[in-house]
């Protein structure tokens, strides 16, 4: 699962792949506000097929951001959805795979709809670097590449990039031993009596009532595809703009 490949050299910046201008604006607001300027700035990233993107993908970011800010004194500036490449998704899903062009478009629609909501905790954007690589890239390497890119574009800012995932992936891939990870727990969650020994490795186990509802529903891309094939309603799993796009 891990196959860790840390980035040690500056990486090339392409705004079309990874939009950092919104992050630059968020960083300026961070420094302009004395109440948050003393907090540790952070960025989130999550990977996955996103075939298609659903509300859980988005809710996880808000829960992770709220937890880091409330319990670890951080200020989360932005979050990035990183969809997997077509080759990887096709190898997993065969004829159920949605081409990257459409998966990315739906990710952007979901992010845009989320960012307009008054309850939004962190603005979300889409990072296409991973999806455009010629071979599979493990998720620690995706996070480390974004960390290296942020350090290159914003030198001296000391922004921490966290990988966000669900508890199933966290447990299956033994991510309790990896730095800069936020695992989002579905209620009810029983805390591990032996928490991670690694710095900046946390389990986000608190959420608002609406987030709890999202976290406890059967929300997955597999369930979205099943319901779509069976003609069942999808309004509780997808943002309206994503549902419209999928139907068309």
Coordinates of C-alpha atoms in Angstrom, one line a residue:
X1 CA 0.0 0.0 0.0
X2 CA 2.6 2.5 1.0
X3 CA 5.4 2.3 -1.6
X4 CA 6.7 5.6 -0.1
X5 CA 8.6 7.9 -2.5
X6 CA 9.6 11.1 -0.9
X7 CA 10.2 14.2 -3.1
X8 CA 13.6 15.7 -2.4
X9 CA 14.0 18.1 -5.3
X10 CA 11.8 21.0 -6.4
X11 CA 9.0 19.9 -8.7
X12 CA 7.7 21.7 -11.8
X13 CA 4.7 23.9 -11.3
X14 CA 1.8 23.8 -13.7
X15 CA -1.3 25.8 -12.7
X16 CA -3.5 23.8 -15.0
X17 CA -2.5 20.6 -13.2
X18 CA -2.5 22.0 -9.6
X19 CA -4.2 25.4 -9.1
X20 CA -2.2 27.2 -6.5
X21 CA -3.5 30.7 -7.1
X22 CA -6.5 30.1 -4.7
X23 CA -4.0 28.8 -2.1
X24 CA -1.9 32.0 -2.6
X25 CA -5.0 34.1 -1.9
X26 CA -5.9 32.0 1.1
X27 CA -2.3 32.4 2.4
X28 CA -2.5 36.2 2.1
X29 CA -5.8 36.2 4.1
X30 CA -4.1 33.9 6.6
X31 CA -1.4 36.5 7.2
X32 CA -3.8 39.4 7.2
X33 CA -5.9 38.0 10.1
X34 CA -4.1 38.2 13.5
X35 CA -6.4 35.6 14.9
X36 CA -5.2 32.9 12.5
X37 CA -1.7 34.2 11.5
X38 CA -0.1 32.5 14.5
X39 CA -1.7 29.1 13.6
X40 CA 0.1 26.4 11.5
X41 CA -1.1 26.7 7.9
X42 CA -2.1 23.4 6.3
X43 CA -3.3 21.9 3.1
X44 CA -5.3 18.7 2.5
X45 CA -5.2 16.2 -0.4
X46 CA -7.2 13.0 -1.0
X47 CA -6.8 10.4 -3.8
X48 CA -9.1 7.9 -5.3
X49 CA -10.9 6.8 -8.5
X50 CA -13.8 9.2 -7.9
X51 CA -15.8 7.2 -10.3
X52 CA -17.9 9.3 -9.7
X53 CA -17.1 11.8 -6.9
X54 CA -19.8 11.8 -4.2
X55 CA -20.7 13.8 -1.1
X56 CA -18.5 11.6 1.2
X57 CA -15.4 12.7 -0.7
X58 CA -16.2 16.3 0.1
X59 CA -17.5 15.8 3.7
X60 CA -14.2 14.1 4.7
X61 CA -12.3 17.3 3.9
X62 CA -14.6 19.5 6.1
X63 CA -14.4 17.0 9.0
X64 CA -10.6 16.8 8.7
X65 CA -10.2 20.6 8.5
X66 CA -12.5 21.2 11.5
X67 CA -10.6 18.6 13.5
X68 CA -7.1 19.9 12.7
X69 CA -8.2 23.5 13.5
X70 CA -10.0 22.6 16.8
X71 CA -7.6 20.0 18.3
X72 CA -4.3 20.8 16.7
X73 CA -4.3 24.6 16.4
X74 CA -3.9 24.6 12.6
X75 CA -5.5 26.8 9.9
X76 CA -6.4 24.7 6.8
X77 CA -6.1 26.9 3.7
X78 CA -7.3 24.6 1.0
X79 CA -8.0 21.0 0.0
X80 CA -7.4 19.1 -3.2
X81 CA -9.2 16.2 -4.9
X82 CA -6.7 14.0 -6.8
X83 CA -8.5 11.5 -9.1
X84 CA -6.6 8.5 -10.3
X85 CA -5.4 7.9 -13.8
X86 CA -7.6 6.3 -16.5
X87 CA -5.3 3.2 -16.7
X88 CA -5.6 2.6 -12.9
X89 CA -9.4 3.1 -12.9
X90 CA -9.9 0.9 -15.9
X91 CA -7.8 -1.9 -14.3
X92 CA -10.1 -1.7 -11.3
X93 CA -13.5 -1.2 -12.9
X94 CA -13.2 -2.3 -16.5
X95 CA -16.3 -1.2 -18.5
X96 CA -17.7 0.8 -15.4
X97 CA -14.7 3.2 -15.6
X98 CA -15.6 6.8 -16.3
X99 CA -12.9 8.6 -18.5
X100 CA -10.8 11.1 -16.6
X101 CA -12.3 14.0 -18.6
X102 CA -15.7 13.4 -17.1
X103 CA -14.4 12.4 -13.6
X104 CA -12.4 15.6 -13.4
X105 CA -15.4 17.7 -14.6
X106 CA -17.6 16.2 -11.9
X107 CA -14.9 16.8 -9.3
X108 CA -14.8 20.4 -10.3
X109 CA -18.6 20.7 -10.2
X110 CA -18.7 19.1 -6.7
X111 CA -15.9 21.4 -5.4
X112 CA -17.6 24.5 -6.9
X113 CA -21.0 23.6 -5.3
X114 CA -19.3 22.9 -2.0
X115 CA -17.3 26.1 -2.0
X116 CA -20.5 28.2 -2.5
X117 CA -22.2 26.7 0.5
X118 CA -22.3 28.8 3.7
X119 CA -21.3 25.9 5.9
X120 CA -18.1 25.3 4.0
X121 CA -15.1 24.8 6.2
X122 CA -12.3 24.6 3.6
X123 CA -12.3 25.5 -0.1
X124 CA -11.7 22.5 -2.4
X125 CA -10.0 22.3 -5.8
X126 CA -8.9 19.6 -8.2
X127 CA -5.3 18.4 -8.7
X128 CA -4.8 16.5 -12.0
X129 CA -1.0 15.8 -11.6
X130 CA -1.5 12.2 -10.4
X131 CA -4.1 11.5 -13.1
X132 CA -1.8 12.5 -15.9
X133 CA 1.2 10.4 -14.8
X134 CA 2.2 7.5 -17.1
X135 CA 2.1 5.0 -14.3
X136 CA 0.4 4.5 -10.9
X137 CA 1.5 6.8 -8.2
X138 CA 1.0 5.7 -4.5
X139 CA -0.8 8.1 -2.3
X140 CA 2.1 9.0 -0.1
X141 CA 4.0 10.1 -3.2
X142 CA 1.0 12.2 -4.3
X143 CA 1.0 14.0 -1.0
X144 CA 4.8 14.4 -0.9
X145 CA 4.8 15.8 -4.5
X146 CA 2.2 18.5 -3.4
X147 CA 4.3 19.2 -0.3
X148 CA 7.4 19.7 -2.5
X149 CA 5.4 21.9 -4.9
X150 CA 4.0 24.1 -2.1
X151 CA 7.5 24.5 -0.6
X152 CA 8.8 25.5 -4.1
X153 CA 6.1 28.1 -4.8
X154 CA 5.8 29.4 -1.2
X155 CA 9.3 29.2 0.2
X156 CA 9.6 29.9 3.9
X157 CA 5.9 29.6 4.6
X158 CA 6.2 26.1 6.3
X159 CA 2.8 24.8 5.0
X160 CA 2.1 21.2 6.0
X161 CA 0.3 19.0 3.5
X162 CA -1.9 16.2 5.0
X163 CA -3.2 13.1 3.3
X164 CA -6.9 12.5 4.1
X165 CA -8.6 9.1 4.0
X166 CA -11.2 6.9 5.5
X167 CA -10.6 4.5 8.4
X168 CA -10.8 1.5 6.1
X169 CA -7.8 2.6 4.0
X170 CA -6.0 3.9 7.2
X171 CA -6.3 0.4 8.8
X172 CA -5.7 -1.7 5.7
X173 CA -2.5 0.1 4.6
X174 CA -1.2 0.6 8.2
X175 CA -1.2 4.4 7.8
X176 CA -0.8 4.9 11.5
X177 CA 2.9 4.8 10.9
X178 CA 2.9 7.5 8.2
X179 CA 3.4 11.2 9.0
X180 CA 0.8 13.9 8.0
X181 CA -2.3 11.7 7.8
X182 CA -5.8 12.5 8.8
X183 CA -8.1 9.5 9.0
X184 CA -11.8 10.4 9.1
X185 CA -13.8 8.0 11.3
X186 CA -17.4 7.0 10.7
X187 CA -19.5 7.2 13.9
X188 CA -19.6 5.4 16.2
X189 CA -15.8 5.2 16.6
X190 CA -14.0 3.6 19.5
X191 CA -10.6 5.3 20.0
X192 CA -7.5 3.1 19.6
X193 CA -6.0 2.6 23.1
X194 CA -2.6 2.9 21.5
X195 CA -2.7 6.0 19.2
X196 CA -0.2 6.5 16.4
X197 CA 3.4 7.1 17.6
X198 CA 4.0 9.3 14.6
X199 CA 3.8 13.1 14.6
X200 CA 0.9 14.7 12.8
X201 CA -1.0 11.4 12.4
X202 CA -4.5 11.8 13.7
X203 CA -8.0 10.3 13.6
X204 CA -10.8 12.9 13.1
X205 CA -13.6 11.5 15.2
X206 CA -15.9 14.5 15.7
X207 CA -18.3 16.1 13.2
X208 CA -21.5 18.2 13.0
X209 CA -24.9 16.6 12.9
X210 CA -25.1 16.9 9.2
X211 CA -21.6 15.5 8.7
X212 CA -22.5 12.6 10.9
X213 CA -25.5 11.9 8.7
X214 CA -23.2 11.9 5.6
X215 CA -20.6 9.8 7.3
X216 CA -23.0 7.1 8.4
X217 CA -24.9 6.7 5.1
X218 CA -23.9 4.1 2.6
X219 CA -22.1 6.6 0.5
X220 CA -19.5 5.2 -2.0
X221 CA -18.8 5.3 -5.7
X222 CA -19.8 1.6 -5.9
X223 CA -23.2 2.4 -4.4
X224 CA -23.6 5.4 -6.7
X225 CA -23.0 3.1 -9.8
X226 CA -25.3 0.4 -8.4
X227 CA -28.2 2.8 -7.9
X228 CA -27.5 4.5 -11.2
X229 CA -27.7 1.2 -13.0
X230 CA -30.9 0.2 -11.2
X231 CA -32.5 3.6 -11.7
X232 CA -32.7 4.4 -8.0
X233 CA -32.5 8.0 -6.6
X234 CA -29.1 9.5 -6.1
X235 CA -29.9 12.9 -4.6
X236 CA -28.6 11.9 -1.1
X237 CA -25.2 10.8 -2.5
X238 CA -24.4 13.3 -5.2
X239 CA -24.4 17.1 -5.5
X240 CA -27.1 18.3 -7.9
X241 CA -24.6 19.5 -10.5
X242 CA -22.8 16.2 -10.4
X243 CA -26.0 14.2 -10.7
X244 CA -27.1 16.3 -13.7
X245 CA -23.7 15.8 -15.4
X246 CA -23.8 12.1 -14.8
X247 CA -27.3 11.7 -16.2
X248 CA -26.3 13.6 -19.3

